[in-house]
C-alpha positions as a Python dict, from the first residue, in 0.01 Angstrom:
ca = {
    (1, 'M'): (0, 0, 0),
    (2, 'Y'): (98, 246, -272),
    (3, 'S'): (-9, 602, -240),
    (4, 'A'): (-170, 760, -538),
    (5, 'D'): (-67, 1102, -439),
    (6, 'R'): (294, 1049, -556),
    (7, 'C'): (356, 926, -904),
    (8, 'L'): (609, 944, -1183),
    (9, 'F'): (567, 895, -1551),
    (10, 'V'): (751, 603, -1706),
    (11, 'D'): (1013, 701, -1963),
    (12, 'S'): (1250, 414, -1938),
    (13, 'I'): (1256, 49, -1819),
    (14, 'R'): (1572, -127, -1711),
    (15, 'V'): (1614, -499, -1779),
    (16, 'S'): (1882, -757, -1720),
    (17, 'R'): (1958, -1112, -1847),
    (18, 'Q'): (2141, -1387, -1666),
    (19, 'D'): (2245, -1588, -1971),
    (20, 'G'): (2512, -1349, -2094),
    (21, 'L'): (2313, -1217, -2388),
    (22, 'F'): (2323, -875, -2223),
    (23, 'P'): (2656, -838, -2043),
    (24, 'S'): (2517, -570, -1819),
    (25, 'D'): (2196, -401, -1722),
    (26, 'K'): (2057, -207, -2015),
    (27, 'T'): (1810, 72, -2039),
    (28, 'V'): (1542, -16, -2296),
    (29, 'S'): (1489, 216, -2586),
    (30, 'S'): (1196, 458, -2583),
    (31, 'S'): (1030, 269, -2869),
    (32, 'F'): (1022, -39, -2654),
    (33, 'V'): (879, 152, -2357),
    (34, 'S'): (607, 293, -2579),
    (35, 'S'): (516, -64, -2687),
    (36, 'I'): (428, -144, -2327),
    (37, 'S'): (70, -42, -2264),
    (38, 'L'): (31, 95, -1912),
    (39, 'K'): (-311, 89, -1751),
    (40, 'T'): (-257, 428, -1579),
    (41, 'Q'): (51, 548, -1767),
    (42, 'K'): (221, 617, -1434),
    (43, 'C'): (377, 444, -1137),
    (44, 'F'): (288, 489, -769),
    (45, 'V'): (559, 530, -507),
    (46, 'D'): (532, 394, -152),
    (47, 'K'): (689, 521, 165),
    (48, 'N'): (997, 304, 113),
    (49, 'E'): (1059, 462, -224),
    (50, 'N'): (955, 155, -410),
    (51, 'V'): (777, 192, -739),
    (52, 'C'): (467, 2, -826),
    (53, 'L'): (377, -41, -1197),
    (54, 'V'): (5, -106, -1154),
    (55, 'S'): (-62, -304, -1471),
    (56, 'C'): (83, -337, -1817),
    (57, 'S'): (90, -553, -2129),
    (58, 'W'): (350, -617, -2391),
    (59, 'G'): (289, -758, -2737),
    (60, 'G'): (-46, -892, -2636),
    (61, 'Q'): (79, -1049, -2313),
    (62, 'T'): (-65, -918, -1987),
    (63, 'L'): (189, -858, -1714),
    (64, 'G'): (107, -859, -1343),
    (65, 'P'): (178, -562, -1116),
    (66, 'V'): (549, -533, -1053),
    (67, 'K'): (758, -312, -830),
    (68, 'S'): (1110, -186, -823),
    (69, 'R'): (1359, -1, -602),
    (70, 'R'): (1516, 328, -636),
    (71, 'S'): (1868, 335, -766),
    (72, 'G'): (2152, 487, -571),
    (73, 'G'): (2255, 850, -581),
    (74, 'K'): (2036, 1102, -756),
    (75, 'G'): (1931, 864, -1033),
    (76, 'G'): (1575, 765, -1110),
    (77, 'W'): (1391, 438, -1034),
    (78, 'V'): (1505, 110, -1186),
    (79, 'L'): (1203, -89, -1292),
    (80, 'S'): (1260, -461, -1359),
    (81, 'V'): (990, -642, -1550),
    (82, 'S'): (933, -1017, -1598),
    (83, 'L'): (846, -1108, -1956),
    (84, 'S'): (780, -1454, -2084),
    (85, 'R'): (670, -1536, -2437),
    (86, 'E'): (655, -1818, -2680),
    (87, 'E'): (760, -1587, -2953),
    (88, 'G'): (1021, -1316, -2908),
    (89, 'Y'): (993, -945, -2959),
    (90, 'V'): (1242, -791, -3199),
    (91, 'G'): (1343, -434, -3107),
    (92, 'D'): (1464, -158, -3329),
    (93, 'S'): (1821, -288, -3318),
    (94, 'G'): (1720, -634, -3436),
    (95, 'E'): (1800, -792, -3099),
    (96, 'D'): (1572, -1076, -2998),
    (97, 'W'): (1422, -1022, -2645),
    (98, 'G'): (1285, -1311, -2433),
    (99, 'Q'): (1265, -1568, -2707),
    (100, 'N'): (1163, -1933, -2662),
    (101, 'G'): (1029, -1889, -2311),
    (102, 'D'): (1342, -2024, -2138),
    (103, 'N'): (1527, -1697, -2195),
    (104, 'N'): (1301, -1492, -1966),
    (105, 'L'): (1395, -1154, -1832),
    (106, 'E'): (1484, -1126, -1469),
    (107, 'T'): (1184, -1220, -1245),
    (108, 'V'): (1077, -971, -981),
    (109, 'E'): (843, -994, -689),
    (110, 'E'): (477, -957, -795),
    (111, 'V'): (223, -768, -593),
    (112, 'K'): (-49, -1023, -524),
    (113, 'E'): (-309, -787, -383),
    (114, 'K'): (-528, -641, -652),
    (115, 'K'): (-688, -305, -601),
    (116, 'G'): (-1048, -315, -473),
    (117, 'S'): (-1066, -696, -460),
    (118, 'G'): (-1004, -980, -222),
    (119, 'A'): (-1180, -1120, 82),
    (120, 'L'): (-986, -896, 322),
    (121, 'N'): (-1088, -578, 146),
    (122, 'T'): (-1450, -696, 125),
    (123, 'T'): (-1448, -767, 502),
    (124, 'K'): (-1305, -428, 578),
    (125, 'H'): (-1562, -264, 352),
    (126, 'L'): (-1844, -443, 529),
    (127, 'W'): (-1705, -352, 870),
    (128, 'A'): (-1691, 14, 777),
    (129, 'G'): (-2065, 12, 704),
    (130, 'A'): (-2141, -196, 1017),
    (131, 'V'): (-1953, 39, 1252),
    (132, 'A'): (-2130, 338, 1095),
    (133, 'A'): (-2466, 177, 1169),
    (134, 'M'): (-2371, 85, 1529),
    (135, 'V'): (-2252, 440, 1611),
    (136, 'S'): (-2534, 624, 1446),
    (137, 'R'): (-2813, 400, 1575),
    (138, 'T'): (-2691, 415, 1932),
    (139, 'L'): (-2671, 792, 1928),
    (140, 'I'): (-3016, 838, 1780),
    (141, 'A'): (-3193, 551, 1951),
    (142, 'P'): (-3427, 779, 2159),
    (143, 'L'): (-3560, 942, 1838),
    (144, 'E'): (-3614, 594, 1683),
    (145, 'R'): (-3815, 495, 1990),
    (146, 'L'): (-4034, 802, 1949),
    (147, 'K'): (-4088, 734, 1580),
    (148, 'L'): (-4206, 381, 1651),
    (149, 'E'): (-4445, 497, 1921),
    (150, 'Y'): (-4621, 715, 1662),
    (151, 'I'): (-4618, 457, 1381),
    (152, 'V'): (-4682, 125, 1563),
    (153, 'R'): (-4886, 233, 1866),
    (154, 'G'): (-5069, 519, 1696),
    (155, 'E'): (-4961, 761, 1959),
    (156, 'K'): (-5177, 1075, 1982),
    (157, 'R'): (-4988, 1269, 2243),
    (158, 'S'): (-4753, 1554, 2156),
    (159, 'L'): (-4388, 1493, 2129),
    (160, 'I'): (-4308, 1662, 2464),
    (161, 'E'): (-4586, 1463, 2641),
    (162, 'L'): (-4460, 1139, 2491),
    (163, 'I'): (-4106, 1205, 2609),
    (164, 'K'): (-4228, 1273, 2960),
    (165, 'W'): (-4441, 959, 2959),
    (166, 'I'): (-4154, 730, 2854),
    (167, 'A'): (-3918, 883, 3109),
    (168, 'A'): (-4175, 848, 3390),
    (169, 'S'): (-4283, 492, 3306),
    (170, 'E'): (-3959, 331, 3189),
    (171, 'G'): (-3684, 561, 3299),
    (172, 'L'): (-3397, 682, 3087),
    (173, 'K'): (-3315, 335, 2958),
    (174, 'G'): (-3665, 328, 2802),
    (175, 'F'): (-3540, 550, 2525),
    (176, 'W'): (-3292, 278, 2423),
    (177, 'K'): (-3548, 1, 2442),
    (178, 'G'): (-3480, -245, 2164),
    (179, 'N'): (-3158, -77, 2062),
    (180, 'F'): (-2943, -387, 2077),
    (181, 'L'): (-3187, -564, 1840),
    (182, 'N'): (-3195, -252, 1630),
    (183, 'I'): (-2815, -271, 1596),
    (184, 'L'): (-2834, -640, 1508),
    (185, 'R'): (-3074, -537, 1230),
    (186, 'T'): (-2918, -220, 1101),
    (187, 'A'): (-2551, -316, 1125),
    (188, 'P'): (-2567, -591, 862),
    (189, 'F'): (-2822, -391, 673),
    (190, 'K'): (-2603, -82, 643),
    (191, 'A'): (-2291, -293, 586),
    (192, 'I'): (-2458, -468, 288),
    (193, 'N'): (-2618, -149, 167),
    (194, 'F'): (-2301, 55, 152),
    (195, 'Y'): (-2098, -230, 8),
    (196, 'A'): (-2358, -329, -246),
    (197, 'Y'): (-2390, 33, -366),
    (198, 'D'): (-2017, 64, -431),
    (199, 'I'): (-2010, -275, -604),
    (200, 'Y'): (-2312, -204, -826),
    (201, 'R'): (-2186, 148, -913),
    (202, 'S'): (-1849, 6, -1003),
    (203, 'Q'): (-1996, -260, -1225),
    (204, 'L'): (-2220, -9, -1400),
    (205, 'L'): (-1917, 209, -1452),
    (206, 'K'): (-1731, -74, -1616),
    (207, 'L'): (-2020, -159, -1844),
    (208, 'S'): (-2062, 205, -1958),
    (209, 'G'): (-1690, 261, -1995),
    (210, 'N'): (-1715, 613, -1847),
    (211, 'E'): (-1460, 762, -1611),
    (212, 'E'): (-1731, 878, -1367),
    (213, 'A'): (-2077, 743, -1290),
    (214, 'T'): (-2374, 929, -1438),
    (215, 'N'): (-2663, 1034, -1219),
    (216, 'S'): (-2885, 760, -1359),
    (217, 'E'): (-2616, 498, -1276),
    (218, 'R'): (-2592, 634, -920),
    (219, 'F'): (-2973, 612, -869),
    (220, 'L'): (-2986, 265, -1027),
    (221, 'A'): (-2702, 136, -809),
    (222, 'G'): (-2866, 281, -498),
    (223, 'A'): (-3197, 117, -577),
    (224, 'A'): (-3035, -222, -638),
    (225, 'A'): (-2837, -188, -309),
    (226, 'G'): (-3153, -113, -117),
    (227, 'I'): (-3337, -417, -260),
    (228, 'T'): (-3034, -640, -185),
    (229, 'A'): (-3008, -535, 176),
    (230, 'T'): (-3384, -561, 226),
    (231, 'L'): (-3405, -918, 105),
    (232, 'L'): (-3124, -1024, 345),
    (233, 'C'): (-3227, -829, 653),
    (234, 'L'): (-3607, -797, 655),
    (235, 'P'): (-3668, -1086, 907),
    (236, 'M'): (-3479, -907, 1186),
    (237, 'D'): (-3673, -589, 1120),
    (238, 'T'): (-4003, -774, 1142),
    (239, 'I'): (-3912, -937, 1475),
    (240, 'R'): (-3807, -600, 1621),
    (241, 'T'): (-4134, -443, 1513),
    (242, 'V'): (-4333, -724, 1681),
    (243, 'M'): (-4131, -685, 1999),
    (244, 'V'): (-4202, -316, 2048),
    (245, 'A'): (-4572, -355, 1959),
    (246, 'P'): (-4835, -391, 2236),
    (247, 'G'): (-4799, -733, 2401),
    (248, 'G'): (-4447, -774, 2261),
    (249, 'E'): (-4292, -771, 2608),
    (250, 'A'): (-4460, -1103, 2683),
    (251, 'L'): (-4293, -1289, 2398),
    (252, 'G'): (-3961, -1326, 2584),
    (253, 'G'): (-3715, -1126, 2382),
    (254, 'L'): (-3555, -1191, 2044),
    (255, 'I'): (-3559, -1575, 2058),
    (256, 'G'): (-3912, -1583, 2201),
    (257, 'A'): (-4052, -1354, 1936),
    (258, 'F'): (-3882, -1547, 1667),
    (259, 'C'): (-4018, -1882, 1790),
    (260, 'H'): (-4367, -1734, 1841),
    (261, 'M'): (-4386, -1613, 1481),
    (262, 'I'): (-4258, -1938, 1332),
    (263, 'Q'): (-4497, -2148, 1541),
    (264, 'T'): (-4811, -1939, 1497),
    (265, 'E'): (-4770, -1797, 1144),
    (266, 'G'): (-4498, -1992, 972),
    (267, 'F'): (-4150, -1904, 847),
    (268, 'F'): (-4264, -1657, 575),
    (269, 'S'): (-4425, -1440, 842),
    (270, 'L'): (-4072, -1308, 893),
    (271, 'Y'): (-4112, -1147, 546),
    (272, 'K'): (-4430, -965, 620),
    (273, 'G'): (-4436, -642, 418),
    (274, 'L'): (-4173, -763, 173),
    (275, 'V'): (-4335, -605, -134),
    (276, 'P'): (-4385, -260, 23),
    (277, 'S'): (-4037, -289, 178),
    (278, 'I'): (-3884, -342, -165),
    (279, 'I'): (-4103, -73, -316),
    (280, 'S'): (-3990, 157, -34),
    (281, 'M'): (-3620, 71, -24),
    (282, 'A'): (-3560, 85, -400),
    (283, 'P'): (-3642, 463, -427),
    (284, 'S'): (-3505, 526, -73),
    (285, 'G'): (-3168, 376, -160),
    (286, 'A'): (-3168, 549, -500),
    (287, 'V'): (-3226, 894, -342),
    (288, 'F'): (-3005, 837, -38),
    (289, 'Y'): (-2694, 730, -232),
    (290, 'G'): (-2769, 920, -546),
    (291, 'V'): (-2815, 1257, -376),
    (292, 'Y'): (-2505, 1222, -164),
    (293, 'D'): (-2294, 1116, -461),
    (294, 'I'): (-2417, 1401, -678),
    (295, 'L'): (-2348, 1655, -409),
    (296, 'K'): (-2005, 1505, -343),
    (297, 'S'): (-1917, 1494, -717),
    (298, 'A'): (-2028, 1859, -767),
    (299, 'Y'): (-1810, 1974, -478),
    (300, 'L'): (-1502, 1780, -586),
    (301, 'H'): (-1527, 1928, -941),
    (302, 'S'): (-1566, 2281, -804),
    (303, 'P'): (-1262, 2508, -765),
    (304, 'E'): (-1282, 2477, -388),
    (305, 'G'): (-1303, 2098, -409),
    (306, 'R'): (-1008, 2071, -650),
    (307, 'K'): (-801, 2298, -420),
    (308, 'R'): (-883, 2076, -123),
    (309, 'I'): (-773, 1761, -305),
    (310, 'Q'): (-450, 1933, -405),
    (311, 'D'): (-384, 2046, -44),
    (312, 'M'): (-452, 1683, 75),
    (313, 'K'): (-195, 1549, -182),
    (314, 'Q'): (65, 1796, -59),
    (315, 'G'): (-9, 1703, 305),
    (316, 'G'): (64, 1336, 233),
    (317, 'Q'): (110, 1105, 533),
    (318, 'E'): (100, 1396, 778),
    (319, 'L'): (-280, 1418, 758),
    (320, 'N'): (-501, 1233, 1008),
    (321, 'A'): (-808, 1032, 911),
    (322, 'F'): (-1045, 1325, 947),
    (323, 'E'): (-824, 1551, 739),
    (324, 'Q'): (-815, 1289, 468),
    (325, 'L'): (-1195, 1303, 420),
    (326, 'E'): (-1246, 1434, 66),
    (327, 'L'): (-1543, 1650, 175),
    (328, 'G'): (-1413, 1731, 518),
    (329, 'P'): (-1606, 1643, 839),
    (330, 'V'): (-1861, 1927, 828),
    (331, 'R'): (-1947, 1892, 461),
    (332, 'T'): (-1969, 1510, 494),
    (333, 'L'): (-2221, 1554, 780),
    (334, 'L'): (-2415, 1813, 584),
    (335, 'Y'): (-2441, 1620, 261),
    (336, 'G'): (-2532, 1302, 454),
    (337, 'A'): (-2813, 1481, 632),
    (338, 'I'): (-2950, 1631, 311),
    (339, 'A'): (-2944, 1286, 144),
    (340, 'G'): (-3119, 1127, 439),
    (341, 'A'): (-3389, 1394, 459),
    (342, 'C'): (-3470, 1367, 84),
    (343, 'S'): (-3480, 990, 108),
    (344, 'E'): (-3710, 982, 410),
    (345, 'A'): (-3957, 1240, 280),
    (346, 'A'): (-3988, 1066, -57),
    (347, 'T'): (-4059, 718, 84),
    (348, 'Y'): (-4214, 773, 424),
    (349, 'P'): (-4571, 653, 337),
    (350, 'F'): (-4424, 314, 230),
    (351, 'E'): (-4260, 289, 568),
    (352, 'V'): (-4593, 345, 745),
    (353, 'V'): (-4769, 79, 534),
    (354, 'R'): (-4486, -168, 590),
    (355, 'R'): (-4499, -129, 970),
    (356, 'H'): (-4873, -186, 973),
    (357, 'L'): (-4840, -500, 758),
    (358, 'Q'): (-4577, -637, 999),
    (359, 'M'): (-4825, -592, 1287),
    (360, 'Q'): (-5106, -790, 1123),
    (361, 'V'): (-5196, -1143, 1228),
    (362, 'R'): (-5305, -1412, 986),
    (363, 'A'): (-5678, -1395, 1070),
    (364, 'T'): (-5711, -1028, 979),
    (365, 'K'): (-5429, -1001, 727),
    (366, 'L'): (-5471, -753, 444),
    (367, 'G'): (-5268, -676, 136),
    (368, 'A'): (-5045, -374, 98),
    (369, 'L'): (-5302, -173, -105),
    (370, 'A'): (-5587, -266, 126),
    (371, 'T'): (-5378, -169, 431),
    (372, 'C'): (-5294, 164, 279),
    (373, 'V'): (-5664, 229, 205),
    (374, 'K'): (-5760, 135, 566),
    (375, 'I'): (-5498, 371, 707),
    (376, 'V'): (-5631, 659, 495),
    (377, 'Q'): (-5991, 578, 588),
    (378, 'Q'): (-5911, 576, 959),
    (379, 'G'): (-5679, 881, 976),
    (380, 'G'): (-5690, 1057, 642),
    (381, 'I'): (-5391, 1118, 417),
    (382, 'S'): (-5202, 1266, 709),
    (383, 'A'): (-5197, 924, 868),
    (384, 'L'): (-4946, 810, 606),
    (385, 'Y'): (-4715, 1068, 741),
    (386, 'A'): (-4770, 995, 1107),
    (387, 'G'): (-4446, 1046, 1294),
    (388, 'L'): (-4271, 1216, 1003),
    (389, 'I'): (-4134, 1500, 1218),
    (390, 'P'): (-3968, 1279, 1477),
    (391, 'S'): (-3860, 1051, 1193),
    (392, 'L'): (-3683, 1337, 1018),
    (393, 'L'): (-3529, 1445, 1351),
    (394, 'Q'): (-3397, 1093, 1370),
    (395, 'V'): (-3293, 1056, 1004),
    (396, 'L'): (-3098, 1386, 977),
    (397, 'P'): (-2841, 1302, 1246),
    (398, 'S'): (-2849, 930, 1159),
    (399, 'A'): (-2769, 977, 796),
    (400, 'A'): (-2510, 1245, 873),
    (401, 'I'): (-2331, 1037, 1134),
    (402, 'S'): (-2355, 727, 921),
    (403, 'Y'): (-2177, 886, 626),
    (404, 'L'): (-1917, 1052, 843),
    (405, 'V'): (-1830, 731, 1035),
    (406, 'Y'): (-1839, 526, 710),
    (407, 'E'): (-1604, 750, 520),
    (408, 'F'): (-1380, 776, 832),
    (409, 'M'): (-1369, 395, 878),
    (410, 'K'): (-1279, 339, 512),
    (411, 'I'): (-973, 558, 560),
    (412, 'V'): (-879, 397, 897),
    (413, 'L'): (-922, 43, 762),
    (414, 'K'): (-757, 141, 428),
    (415, 'V'): (-1048, 11, 221),
    (416, 'E'): (-965, 6, -150),
    (417, 'P'): (-1223, 122, -402),
    (418, 'A'): (-1463, -148, -521),
}
């Protein structure tokens, strides 16, 4: 990999020919160098002092990434480029370069990996999100259990009383009830969510032609990522909700609950609450990713943020993964928690309606609006926010840990930008 923290600007390119036209290596004139359009106008240098010219084109011909080695002594880098054309390029001196295709300049090794693309990078990107979900969900599983007790079972006891009841009736492991299934649900959900957001934001950035995403692009990418992840992962969430509901223990675990729902209500019962889920996840994803990205961008453009980036560049390879975090560990946790709290508070009523829809059976099934009205009639407006406090207690550390682990894993796995 080539490190972007070391670069040099190209002022000369060295070429050679094997057919005797040029008796020795020759440094190309500055006018020829200027005719080569560089994508970044600079080269990146790796740990072995090799130079990588990221992308360039010459006379309308696109050249792949090439690399070179450093010349001996105190000289600069010697960059060899492979050029092949049907029609030659005539330099200032009138010499014909690379004419008729068979007189190609010396071929050099091409770098096959393209930045931010490829199956390997996609896999690493998905794993970063999955690991973040596994770690965060396991650590906050007790709070998730308390939230579900309030939403699904309509628990009326105080938080302290509920904690004592679970500990007395099920023991310590009762707080992690359903956590394995929760990981099976959230790991792919978060993996797809994080990855989809980066992809959608990158595509919107390309369409707009801007150097940095606007706030509207961030919110739009977040909403699209939330919808994408919901469509792919909702069945697992529905099964988990049924399992923790009253009588769910008798269904025989994950496979039993799955078979019971298919046999009694059909395949599409796995997508109960799809509409409110999408309505919920679109703004949730928009706020969650948009707020974090806005906070991050504001910091990185501040004097303190620019100084931190400069210090990181000077540190180079000596920095560990935590020290390479652009925001630093504490600020990453803080911004993640703020984004999670904003997202949860803005969309919590949709979450309550969705859970109730997933609990319904075919005989008494109601629509999303009718279910919402029923909840309000039975418990008032406050019923739409039942369990919000334990939910926020769960979301704050969950979102903070998720972002910290995600950013950390991207550095460890060397994930390239989408």
